[in-house]
Tab-separated table of C-alpha atoms in Angstrom:
chain	number	residue	atom	x	y	z
A	1	UNK	CA	130.847	173.157	-103.969
A	2	UNK	CA	127.118	172.939	-104.595
A	3	UNK	CA	125.586	175.606	-106.926
A	4	UNK	CA	122.157	176.848	-106.540
A	5	UNK	CA	119.695	177.994	-109.208
A	6	UNK	CA	117.549	180.814	-107.932
A	7	UNK	CA	114.818	181.353	-110.581
A	8	UNK	CA	117.554	181.109	-113.290
A	9	UNK	CA	120.036	183.037	-111.339
A	10	UNK	CA	123.107	180.931	-110.465
A	11	UNK	CA	124.624	181.225	-107.107
A	12	UNK	CA	127.885	179.530	-105.962
A	13	UNK	CA	131.539	179.057	-107.004
A	14	UNK	CA	130.685	178.792	-110.811
A	15	UNK	CA	129.044	182.395	-110.820
A	16	UNK	CA	129.978	185.833	-109.893
A	17	UNK	CA	129.143	187.319	-106.474
A	18	UNK	CA	125.614	188.189	-106.277
A	19	UNK	CA	124.287	191.454	-104.851
A	20	UNK	CA	120.990	191.273	-102.750
A	21	UNK	CA	119.434	194.755	-102.424
A	22	UNK	CA	117.271	195.470	-99.456
A	23	UNK	CA	113.673	196.868	-99.520
A	24	UNK	CA	111.774	197.246	-96.162
A	25	UNK	CA	108.120	197.732	-96.075
A	26	UNK	CA	108.369	197.983	-92.244
A	27	UNK	CA	108.248	201.397	-90.705
A	28	UNK	CA	110.245	199.955	-87.755
A	29	UNK	CA	113.272	199.019	-89.951
A	30	UNK	CA	116.578	200.717	-88.578
A	31	UNK	CA	117.996	202.076	-91.918
A	32	UNK	CA	115.524	204.652	-93.295
A	33	UNK	CA	116.793	204.958	-96.904
A	34	UNK	CA	115.388	201.335	-97.633
A	35	UNK	CA	111.974	201.799	-96.079
A	36	UNK	CA	108.853	202.347	-98.104
A	37	UNK	CA	105.275	201.656	-97.459
A	38	UNK	CA	103.809	203.114	-100.796
A	39	UNK	CA	104.011	200.456	-103.498
A	40	UNK	CA	104.644	203.195	-106.266
A	41	UNK	CA	107.507	204.763	-104.328
A	42	UNK	CA	108.826	201.385	-103.386
A	43	UNK	CA	108.977	200.239	-107.016
A	44	UNK	CA	110.704	203.390	-108.097
A	45	UNK	CA	113.324	202.717	-105.371
A	46	UNK	CA	113.920	199.219	-106.452
A	47	UNK	CA	114.208	200.140	-110.220
A	48	UNK	CA	116.547	203.080	-109.771
A	49	UNK	CA	118.437	202.380	-106.569
A	50	UNK	CA	118.568	198.564	-106.385
A	51	UNK	CA	118.181	196.823	-109.847
A	52	UNK	CA	119.451	200.046	-111.577
A	53	UNK	CA	122.642	199.865	-109.629
A	54	UNK	CA	123.316	196.183	-110.042
A	55	UNK	CA	121.288	194.261	-107.631
A	56	UNK	CA	120.675	190.592	-108.750
A	57	UNK	CA	118.229	189.972	-105.945
A	58	UNK	CA	115.766	192.216	-104.319
A	59	UNK	CA	115.080	191.049	-100.661
A	60	UNK	CA	111.814	192.299	-99.024
A	61	UNK	CA	111.493	192.680	-95.261
A	62	UNK	CA	107.894	192.765	-93.807
A	63	UNK	CA	109.170	193.471	-90.197
A	64	UNK	CA	112.236	194.963	-88.577
A	65	UNK	CA	115.124	192.680	-87.409
A	66	UNK	CA	115.419	194.906	-84.219
A	67	UNK	CA	115.409	192.412	-81.412
A	68	UNK	CA	113.995	195.107	-79.090
A	69	UNK	CA	110.760	195.236	-81.040
A	70	UNK	CA	107.785	192.684	-80.816
A	71	UNK	CA	107.836	189.808	-83.329
A	72	UNK	CA	105.068	189.929	-85.906
A	73	UNK	CA	102.815	187.024	-86.270
A	74	UNK	CA	102.344	185.299	-89.443
A	75	UNK	CA	98.927	186.856	-89.896
A	76	UNK	CA	100.473	190.313	-89.415
A	77	UNK	CA	103.193	189.594	-91.963
A	78	UNK	CA	100.597	188.361	-94.471
A	79	UNK	CA	98.862	191.803	-94.107
A	80	UNK	CA	101.935	193.501	-95.173
A	81	UNK	CA	102.519	191.098	-98.105
A	82	UNK	CA	99.989	193.062	-100.310
A	83	UNK	CA	102.382	196.039	-100.413
A	84	UNK	CA	105.337	193.765	-101.247
A	85	UNK	CA	103.509	192.105	-104.005
A	86	UNK	CA	102.156	195.324	-105.481
A	87	UNK	CA	105.742	196.643	-105.449
A	88	UNK	CA	106.987	193.582	-107.296
A	89	UNK	CA	104.242	193.910	-109.944
A	90	UNK	CA	105.068	197.619	-110.339
A	91	UNK	CA	108.777	197.427	-111.204
A	92	UNK	CA	110.143	197.163	-114.741
A	93	UNK	CA	113.647	195.882	-113.846
A	94	UNK	CA	114.810	192.202	-114.062
A	95	UNK	CA	115.729	190.720	-110.658
A	96	UNK	CA	115.151	187.729	-108.493
A	97	UNK	CA	112.560	188.601	-105.675
A	98	UNK	CA	113.188	187.271	-102.047
A	99	UNK	CA	110.824	187.342	-99.218
A	100	UNK	CA	112.258	187.647	-95.734
A	101	UNK	CA	110.043	185.697	-93.336
A	102	UNK	CA	110.311	183.038	-90.730
A	103	UNK	CA	106.863	181.625	-91.337
A	104	UNK	CA	105.940	178.928	-93.961
A	105	UNK	CA	102.518	180.470	-94.500
A	106	UNK	CA	104.121	183.867	-95.511
A	107	UNK	CA	106.628	182.080	-97.741
A	108	UNK	CA	103.970	179.959	-99.414
A	109	UNK	CA	101.762	182.905	-100.215
A	110	UNK	CA	104.694	185.038	-101.401
A	111	UNK	CA	106.040	182.267	-103.659
A	112	UNK	CA	102.576	181.740	-104.993
A	113	UNK	CA	102.175	185.473	-105.764
A	114	UNK	CA	105.610	185.944	-107.775
A	115	UNK	CA	108.327	185.841	-105.429
A	116	UNK	CA	111.238	183.575	-106.265
A	117	UNK	CA	113.151	182.662	-103.083
A	118	UNK	CA	112.885	182.821	-99.435
A	119	UNK	CA	115.273	184.447	-96.711
A	120	UNK	CA	114.463	182.544	-93.575
A	121	UNK	CA	115.862	184.552	-90.736
A	122	UNK	CA	115.108	181.772	-88.210
A	123	UNK	CA	116.921	178.763	-89.532
A	124	UNK	CA	113.941	176.462	-90.446
A	125	UNK	CA	112.641	176.957	-86.927
A	126	UNK	CA	109.238	176.618	-88.673
A	127	UNK	CA	109.414	172.848	-89.517
A	128	UNK	CA	107.159	173.360	-92.542
A	129	UNK	CA	109.339	175.830	-94.269
A	130	UNK	CA	111.726	173.291	-96.031
A	131	UNK	CA	108.746	171.570	-97.382
A	132	UNK	CA	107.089	174.861	-98.794
A	133	UNK	CA	110.419	175.847	-100.430
A	134	UNK	CA	111.017	172.488	-101.988
A	135	UNK	CA	107.373	172.234	-103.277
A	136	UNK	CA	107.887	175.502	-105.041
A	137	UNK	CA	111.449	174.576	-106.077
A	138	UNK	CA	112.616	177.780	-104.563
A	139	UNK	CA	116.086	178.718	-103.329
A	140	UNK	CA	116.075	179.570	-99.611
A	141	UNK	CA	118.607	181.320	-97.592
A	142	UNK	CA	118.869	179.726	-94.072
A	143	UNK	CA	120.145	181.951	-91.227
A	144	UNK	CA	121.341	180.626	-88.020
A	145	UNK	CA	119.443	182.746	-85.431
A	146	UNK	CA	118.821	182.931	-81.717
A	147	UNK	CA	115.501	181.864	-80.169
A	148	UNK	CA	112.519	184.215	-80.238
A	149	UNK	CA	109.209	184.367	-78.477
A	150	UNK	CA	107.188	182.940	-81.307
A	151	UNK	CA	109.303	180.054	-82.391
A	152	UNK	CA	112.611	178.761	-81.224
A	153	UNK	CA	115.372	179.534	-83.331
A	154	UNK	CA	118.419	177.401	-84.440
A	155	UNK	CA	120.743	178.586	-81.584
A	156	UNK	CA	120.252	177.848	-78.040
A	157	UNK	CA	122.160	178.983	-75.048
A	158	UNK	CA	125.391	176.999	-74.763
A	159	UNK	CA	127.210	175.948	-71.600
A	160	UNK	CA	130.722	176.557	-72.941
A	161	UNK	CA	132.469	175.071	-69.741
A	162	UNK	CA	130.498	171.857	-70.113
A	163	UNK	CA	131.168	171.623	-73.775
A	164	UNK	CA	134.940	172.326	-73.182
A	165	UNK	CA	134.916	169.562	-70.523
A	166	UNK	CA	133.355	167.050	-72.945
A	167	UNK	CA	135.885	167.983	-75.776
A	168	UNK	CA	139.002	169.081	-73.970
A	169	UNK	CA	141.119	168.916	-77.032
A	170	UNK	CA	139.144	171.627	-78.647
A	171	UNK	CA	138.306	175.201	-77.569
A	172	UNK	CA	134.776	176.173	-78.532
A	173	UNK	CA	133.481	179.555	-79.408
A	174	UNK	CA	130.585	181.465	-80.934
A	175	UNK	CA	131.756	180.613	-84.329
A	176	UNK	CA	131.638	176.941	-83.659
A	177	UNK	CA	128.057	177.338	-82.254
A	178	UNK	CA	126.917	179.200	-85.455
A	179	UNK	CA	128.416	176.591	-87.643
A	180	UNK	CA	126.672	173.690	-85.847
A	181	UNK	CA	123.484	175.689	-85.729
A	182	UNK	CA	123.356	175.805	-89.478
A	183	UNK	CA	123.067	172.053	-89.695
A	184	UNK	CA	119.941	172.035	-87.500
A	185	UNK	CA	116.572	171.258	-89.089
A	186	UNK	CA	118.297	170.223	-92.159
A	187	UNK	CA	118.556	171.487	-95.691
A	188	UNK	CA	116.747	171.523	-98.980
A	189	UNK	CA	118.431	171.041	-102.335
A	190	UNK	CA	118.644	174.870	-102.753
A	191	UNK	CA	119.641	176.007	-99.418
A	192	UNK	CA	122.016	179.044	-99.080
A	193	UNK	CA	123.731	179.415	-95.687
A	194	UNK	CA	123.752	182.631	-93.647
A	195	UNK	CA	126.188	182.750	-90.598
A	196	UNK	CA	124.035	185.502	-88.996
A	197	UNK	CA	126.031	188.653	-88.571
A	198	UNK	CA	124.660	191.323	-86.351
A	199	UNK	CA	122.920	191.825	-82.900
A	200	UNK	CA	120.572	189.018	-82.952
A	201	UNK	CA	120.867	188.277	-79.213
A	202	UNK	CA	121.935	190.137	-76.106
A	203	UNK	CA	124.698	187.822	-75.307
A	204	UNK	CA	126.357	188.140	-78.790
A	205	UNK	CA	129.372	190.547	-78.946
A	206	UNK	CA	131.186	192.412	-81.686
A	207	UNK	CA	134.080	190.069	-81.053
A	208	UNK	CA	131.858	187.043	-81.806
A	209	UNK	CA	130.950	188.626	-85.316
A	210	UNK	CA	134.580	189.596	-86.127
A	211	UNK	CA	135.678	185.828	-85.244
A	212	UNK	CA	132.941	184.497	-87.576
A	213	UNK	CA	134.189	186.863	-90.604
A	214	UNK	CA	137.749	185.825	-89.631
A	215	UNK	CA	136.719	182.314	-89.865
A	216	UNK	CA	134.363	182.508	-92.930
A	217	UNK	CA	136.220	179.982	-95.001
A	218	UNK	CA	135.155	177.275	-92.454
A	219	UNK	CA	131.594	177.718	-93.437
A	220	UNK	CA	132.294	176.394	-97.011
A	221	UNK	CA	132.698	173.071	-95.189
A	222	UNK	CA	128.947	172.533	-95.753
A	223	UNK	CA	129.741	172.604	-99.539
A	224	UNK	CA	126.766	175.106	-100.085
A	225	UNK	CA	126.648	178.951	-101.176
A	226	UNK	CA	127.142	181.558	-98.555
A	227	UNK	CA	125.089	184.692	-97.964
A	228	UNK	CA	126.515	187.342	-95.683
A	229	UNK	CA	124.771	190.559	-94.416
A	230	UNK	CA	127.394	192.895	-93.002
A	231	UNK	CA	126.304	196.070	-94.452
A	232	UNK	CA	126.937	198.978	-91.819
A	233	UNK	CA	126.843	196.335	-88.999
A	234	UNK	CA	128.055	197.513	-85.610
A	235	UNK	CA	130.915	195.123	-85.329
A	236	UNK	CA	132.505	196.971	-88.249
A	237	UNK	CA	131.577	200.475	-87.220
A	238	UNK	CA	133.290	200.236	-83.823
A	239	UNK	CA	136.545	199.154	-85.405
A	240	UNK	CA	136.798	202.587	-87.043
A	241	UNK	CA	134.611	204.574	-84.667
A	242	UNK	CA	131.965	205.448	-87.269
A	243	UNK	CA	128.270	205.931	-87.028
A	244	UNK	CA	125.809	204.118	-89.278
A	245	UNK	CA	125.832	206.933	-91.963
A	246	UNK	CA	129.697	206.911	-91.891
A	247	UNK	CA	129.965	203.260	-92.112
A	248	UNK	CA	129.982	202.618	-95.858
A	249	UNK	CA	133.794	202.383	-96.253
A	250	UNK	CA	134.284	199.733	-93.496
A	251	UNK	CA	131.351	197.779	-94.989
A	252	UNK	CA	133.010	197.740	-98.377
A	253	UNK	CA	136.368	196.612	-96.984
A	254	UNK	CA	134.609	193.719	-95.124
A	255	UNK	CA	132.630	192.936	-98.327
A	256	UNK	CA	135.887	192.285	-100.365
A	257	UNK	CA	137.112	190.182	-97.589
A	258	UNK	CA	134.029	188.149	-97.318
A	259	UNK	CA	133.882	187.393	-101.073
A	260	UNK	CA	137.610	186.563	-100.920
A	261	UNK	CA	136.966	184.150	-98.296
A	262	UNK	CA	134.087	182.444	-100.011
A	263	UNK	CA	130.772	184.382	-99.673
A	264	UNK	CA	128.515	184.031	-102.816
A	265	UNK	CA	125.760	186.649	-101.861
A	266	UNK	CA	126.125	189.907	-100.249
A	267	UNK	CA	122.976	191.487	-98.844
A	268	UNK	CA	123.303	195.346	-98.664
A	269	UNK	CA	121.442	198.660	-98.752
A	270	UNK	CA	124.435	200.297	-100.818
A	271	UNK	CA	124.168	198.295	-104.039
A	272	UNK	CA	126.499	200.105	-106.574
A	273	UNK	CA	129.310	200.339	-104.090
A	274	UNK	CA	128.960	196.957	-102.645
A	275	UNK	CA	128.920	195.357	-106.228
A	276	UNK	CA	132.243	196.990	-107.033
A	277	UNK	CA	133.790	195.810	-103.638
A	278	UNK	CA	132.478	192.257	-104.245
A	279	UNK	CA	134.031	192.198	-107.764
A	280	UNK	CA	137.480	193.186	-106.379
A	281	UNK	CA	137.157	190.440	-103.609
A	282	UNK	CA	136.298	187.872	-106.389
A	283	UNK	CA	139.031	189.035	-108.572
A	284	UNK	CA	141.690	188.370	-105.729
A	285	UNK	CA	140.257	185.149	-104.480
A	286	UNK	CA	142.261	182.186	-104.807
A	287	UNK	CA	142.315	180.549	-108.232
A	288	UNK	CA	141.422	177.017	-107.312
A	289	UNK	CA	141.846	173.992	-109.718
A	290	UNK	CA	138.367	172.957	-110.705
A	291	UNK	CA	137.084	170.580	-113.448
A	292	UNK	CA	133.673	169.189	-114.033
A	293	UNK	CA	132.761	165.543	-114.272
A	294	UNK	CA	131.534	163.982	-117.345
A	295	UNK	CA	130.776	160.474	-117.795
A	296	UNK	CA	133.690	158.311	-116.774
A	297	UNK	CA	135.618	161.277	-115.564
A	298	UNK	CA	136.855	162.164	-112.112
A	299	UNK	CA	135.876	165.607	-110.861
A	300	UNK	CA	138.504	167.829	-109.201
A	301	UNK	CA	137.818	170.597	-106.856
A	302	UNK	CA	140.765	172.317	-104.978
A	303	UNK	CA	139.389	173.419	-101.639
A	304	UNK	CA	140.236	176.729	-100.253
A	305	UNK	CA	141.709	175.464	-97.008
A	306	UNK	CA	144.177	177.643	-94.926
A	307	UNK	CA	143.858	176.043	-91.434
A	308	UNK	CA	143.474	172.619	-90.022
A	309	UNK	CA	139.959	173.524	-88.521
A	310	UNK	CA	138.923	174.435	-92.094
A	311	UNK	CA	140.114	171.088	-93.391
A	312	UNK	CA	138.114	169.363	-90.527
A	313	UNK	CA	134.798	170.919	-91.706
A	314	UNK	CA	135.097	169.491	-95.156
A	315	UNK	CA	136.133	166.086	-93.677
A	316	UNK	CA	133.113	166.243	-91.398
A	317	UNK	CA	130.953	166.885	-94.614
A	318	UNK	CA	132.284	163.768	-96.277
A	319	UNK	CA	132.016	161.787	-92.968
A	320	UNK	CA	135.776	160.997	-93.194
A	321	UNK	CA	138.429	160.822	-90.667
A	322	UNK	CA	138.998	164.340	-89.272
A	323	UNK	CA	142.439	163.320	-88.138
A	324	UNK	CA	143.705	163.657	-91.700
A	325	UNK	CA	143.402	167.459	-91.101
A	326	UNK	CA	146.498	167.419	-89.211
A	327	UNK	CA	148.418	166.829	-92.446
A	328	UNK	CA	146.300	169.043	-94.702
A	329	UNK	CA	147.890	172.551	-94.135
A	330	UNK	CA	151.512	173.725	-94.146
A	331	UNK	CA	152.479	176.595	-92.149
A	332	UNK	CA	155.682	178.595	-92.375
A	333	UNK	CA	157.153	180.497	-89.328
A	334	UNK	CA	160.270	182.558	-89.247
A	335	UNK	CA	162.229	182.202	-86.203
A	336	UNK	CA	164.990	184.763	-85.236
A	337	UNK	CA	167.215	185.080	-82.145
A	338	UNK	CA	167.628	181.273	-81.973
A	339	UNK	CA	170.458	180.353	-79.563
A	340	UNK	CA	172.999	177.713	-80.842
A	341	UNK	CA	171.468	174.726	-78.809
A	342	UNK	CA	168.034	175.630	-80.459
A	343	UNK	CA	169.457	175.522	-83.933
A	344	UNK	CA	171.175	172.293	-83.310
A	345	UNK	CA	168.022	170.799	-82.008
A	346	UNK	CA	165.784	171.894	-84.876
A	347	UNK	CA	168.522	170.718	-87.354
A	348	UNK	CA	168.655	167.254	-85.790
A	349	UNK	CA	164.940	166.948	-85.261
A	350	UNK	CA	164.045	167.579	-89.007
A	351	UNK	CA	167.118	166.004	-90.702
A	352	UNK	CA	167.475	162.653	-92.512
A	353	UNK	CA	165.378	159.584	-92.300
A	354	UNK	CA	164.962	159.771	-88.527
A	355	UNK	CA	163.544	163.369	-88.778
A	356	UNK	CA	160.131	164.402	-87.807
A	357	UNK	CA	157.585	163.823	-90.699
A	358	UNK	CA	155.813	166.976	-91.813
A	359	UNK	CA	158.479	169.461	-90.528
A	360	UNK	CA	161.468	171.131	-92.183
A	361	UNK	CA	163.810	173.713	-90.838
A	362	UNK	CA	165.925	175.812	-93.220
A	363	UNK	CA	168.674	178.054	-91.475
A	364	UNK	CA	169.585	181.512	-92.830
A	365	UNK	CA	172.746	181.600	-95.026
A	366	UNK	CA	174.661	183.785	-92.824
A	367	UNK	CA	173.902	181.731	-89.894
A	368	UNK	CA	174.647	178.518	-91.680
A	369	UNK	CA	178.011	179.848	-92.590
A	370	UNK	CA	178.855	180.964	-89.113
A	371	UNK	CA	177.629	177.697	-87.398
A	372	UNK	CA	180.461	175.461	-86.124
A	373	UNK	CA	181.571	172.924	-88.670
A	374	UNK	CA	184.477	170.393	-89.111
A	375	UNK	CA	187.890	171.574	-87.837
A	376	UNK	CA	190.133	173.256	-90.565
A	377	UNK	CA	193.672	174.050	-90.694
A	378	UNK	CA	194.551	177.556	-89.480
A	379	UNK	CA	195.083	180.015	-92.354
A	380	UNK	CA	198.525	180.860	-93.443
A	381	UNK	CA	200.131	184.212	-94.157
A	382	UNK	CA	199.361	183.726	-97.767
A	383	UNK	CA	195.659	183.306	-97.016
A	384	UNK	CA	195.630	186.748	-95.600
A	385	UNK	CA	196.120	186.128	-91.942
A	386	UNK	CA	193.406	185.368	-89.395
A	387	UNK	CA	189.914	184.539	-90.639
A	388	UNK	CA	187.127	187.137	-90.381
A	389	UNK	CA	184.954	185.865	-87.569
A	390	UNK	CA	182.417	188.961	-87.374
A	391	UNK	CA	179.449	186.778	-88.758
A	392	UNK	CA	180.136	184.183	-85.980
A	393	UNK	CA	180.265	186.908	-83.432
A	394	UNK	CA	176.971	188.478	-84.716
A	395	UNK	CA	175.388	185.077	-84.598
A	396	UNK	CA	176.514	184.471	-81.139
A	397	UNK	CA	175.292	187.944	-79.884
A	398	UNK	CA	171.990	188.136	-81.711
A	399	UNK	CA	171.025	184.425	-82.295
A	400	UNK	CA	170.451	182.745	-85.702
A	401	UNK	CA	167.271	182.888	-87.954
A	402	UNK	CA	165.562	180.302	-90.008
A	403	UNK	CA	162.177	179.170	-91.601
A	404	UNK	CA	160.265	176.407	-89.860
A	405	UNK	CA	157.788	174.792	-92.363
A	406	UNK	CA	155.509	172.247	-90.951
A	407	UNK	CA	152.008	170.686	-90.889
A	408	UNK	CA	150.002	170.896	-87.639
A	409	UNK	CA	150.978	167.232	-86.904
A	410	UNK	CA	154.656	167.910	-87.727
A	411	UNK	CA	154.596	170.917	-85.456
A	412	UNK	CA	153.293	168.860	-82.555
A	413	UNK	CA	155.796	166.175	-83.075
A	414	UNK	CA	158.617	168.557	-83.305
A	415	UNK	CA	157.624	170.198	-80.049
A	416	UNK	CA	157.816	166.736	-78.446
A	417	UNK	CA	161.246	165.982	-79.817
A	418	UNK	CA	162.903	169.307	-78.957
A	419	UNK	CA	161.113	170.243	-75.718
A	420	UNK	CA	163.597	171.089	-72.980
A	421	UNK	CA	166.586	171.747	-75.131
A	422	UNK	CA	166.165	175.649	-74.989
A	423	UNK	CA	163.619	177.738	-72.967
A	424	UNK	CA	163.528	180.356	-75.695
A	425	UNK	CA	162.841	177.652	-78.392
A	426	UNK	CA	160.043	176.104	-76.214
A	427	UNK	CA	158.332	179.549	-75.794
A	428	UNK	CA	158.608	180.142	-79.594
A	429	UNK	CA	156.999	176.758	-80.519
A	430	UNK	CA	154.237	177.183	-78.060
A	431	UNK	CA	153.625	180.648	-79.675
A	432	UNK	CA	153.158	179.006	-83.084
A	433	UNK	CA	150.061	177.295	-81.756
A	434	UNK	CA	147.964	180.624	-81.571
A	435	UNK	CA	147.641	180.875	-85.359
A	436	UNK	CA	147.389	177.194	-86.222
A	437	UNK	CA	143.639	176.468	-85.572
């Protein structure tokens, strides 16, 4: 994972989660507590409510992200930049200052007047943005965004039916489109990626955002730090039926999840609470094996991969054979209610040298004891009479249980091997596909 130095602030796996506090100098912004157009009042807010509460980065917005409002021109944003610069110069706290803009002219002016990094909400749609950021040696957050009237964004309308027809082996979704959009227009050496949560287009749904958060680990496939902006977003509010003012708890829950899944920067209006939630997420993130590379040594980094699709993202980054992803992840399924033919088929298909590679089946102990075995002499009177067959009767009536442990490739091969033996088993194995992406 590439780490980014943002004016001395480290961002990436080698560093704690960073908190980006929000200041808006736009009266049109949707969340009033962060809106200031007076530099003195804005500076006081930044010192007390942002930096004072633990913000590592102060992100200054010059216009509202509301898609229903007209997009400001570069000239209009430059007119508002004076307020942002006066605020920066009036604060006493220490933080990295970020300017939110889509225009290279605004970024260049802001970086020349004291700002440290850029938050590009249009995914380098301005072709000069990467050059400007590189010339200033500035970190830049690149958001995958939809088109707007002024400049095309990174995301275009996608014909899902045509895409699926071209690649029938895969089902495409909004999260896939966002992932691909992030690569458009390239990267700088200090690019941080933002998968664009929120209502950036009319066609986008709350389900799209939820899928993106669910699959956030995939976005680590680019090997670059991730920024997420999920504070009080509608896709979270609707889960719990909360208004914007009531949405802090759901935002904090999602923050912990995002950091645990690989986010490095959390953009928020609620700095202190979000900082705590991010630290909790970081504490319970997987402790991966990592070692640096000195001269002559081999570097090791254990990737946080939980699905085959996540493995494919890393293989694509390395331009390696993505078929290897089929062996990259082991899944465990508990199967219950297995009829006797299904048990026999699973045991035969996974046992010995002829068994399916990448698949193991372990039968529960009681069911194993009750399963038919070699014929034995009938018990004598001294053995206590007739044997207790209750376990066998229970297994016959309720079915057996066991664990199926397999890679995606092993699961597919197993399905081919045992197909048709038992309808309930066929249905169960098909069901395992739902969570194996």
